[in-house]
PDB file of C-alpha atoms in Angstrom:
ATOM      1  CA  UNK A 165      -0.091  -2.934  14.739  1.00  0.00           C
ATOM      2  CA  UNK A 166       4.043  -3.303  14.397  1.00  0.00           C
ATOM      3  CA  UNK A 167       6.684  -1.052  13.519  1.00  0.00           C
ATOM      4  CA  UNK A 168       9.698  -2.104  11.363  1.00  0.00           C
ATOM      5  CA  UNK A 169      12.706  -0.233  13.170  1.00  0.00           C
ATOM      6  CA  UNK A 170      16.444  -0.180  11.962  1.00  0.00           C
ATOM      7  CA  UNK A 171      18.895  -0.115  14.839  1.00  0.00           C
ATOM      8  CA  UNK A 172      22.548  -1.676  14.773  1.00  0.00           C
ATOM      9  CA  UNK A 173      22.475  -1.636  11.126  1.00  0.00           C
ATOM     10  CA  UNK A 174      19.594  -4.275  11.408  1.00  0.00           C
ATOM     11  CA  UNK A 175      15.661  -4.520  10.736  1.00  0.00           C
ATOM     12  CA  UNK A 176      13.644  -5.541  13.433  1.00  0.00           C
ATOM     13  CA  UNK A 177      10.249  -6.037  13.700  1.00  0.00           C
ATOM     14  CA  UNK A 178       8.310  -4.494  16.990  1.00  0.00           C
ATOM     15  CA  UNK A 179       4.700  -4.467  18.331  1.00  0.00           C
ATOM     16  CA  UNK A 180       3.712  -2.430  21.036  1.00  0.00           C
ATOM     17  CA  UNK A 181       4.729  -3.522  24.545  1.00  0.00           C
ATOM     18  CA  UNK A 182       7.810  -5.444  22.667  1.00  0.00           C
ATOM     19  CA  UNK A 183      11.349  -4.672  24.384  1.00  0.00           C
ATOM     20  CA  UNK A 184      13.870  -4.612  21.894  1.00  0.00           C
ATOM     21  CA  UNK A 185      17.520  -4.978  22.410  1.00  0.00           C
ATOM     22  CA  UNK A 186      20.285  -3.184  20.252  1.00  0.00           C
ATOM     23  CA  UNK A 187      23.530  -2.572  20.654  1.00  0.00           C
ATOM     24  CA  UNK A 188      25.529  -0.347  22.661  1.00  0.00           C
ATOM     25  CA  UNK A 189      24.560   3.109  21.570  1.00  0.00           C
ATOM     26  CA  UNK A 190      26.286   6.815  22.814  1.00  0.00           C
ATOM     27  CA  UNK A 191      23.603   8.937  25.146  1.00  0.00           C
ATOM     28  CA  UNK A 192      22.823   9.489  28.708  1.00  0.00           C
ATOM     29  CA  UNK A 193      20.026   7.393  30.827  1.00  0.00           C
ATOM     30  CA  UNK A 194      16.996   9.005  29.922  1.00  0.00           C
ATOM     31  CA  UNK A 195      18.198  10.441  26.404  1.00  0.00           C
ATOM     32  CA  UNK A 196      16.430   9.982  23.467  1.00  0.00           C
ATOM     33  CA  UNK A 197      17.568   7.383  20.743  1.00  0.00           C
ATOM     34  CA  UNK A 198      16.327   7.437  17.254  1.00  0.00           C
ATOM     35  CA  UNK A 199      16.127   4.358  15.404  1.00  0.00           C
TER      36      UNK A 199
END
């Protein structure tokens, strides 16, 4: 199964256990991001 995600103004493509690297984004550690 794989997830098409939009982060950074990009598409990525992501399966589960994938680590996916975006740009610098505002937030907290621990914070939730939505992509």
């Amino acid at each position: 199964m794989y997830a098409i995600v939009r982060a950074g103004g990009r598409q990525e493509k992501v399966s589960v256990g994938d680590v996916l690297i975006i740009d610098k984004v505002s937030g907290e550690a621990g914070d939730a991001v939505e992509l």
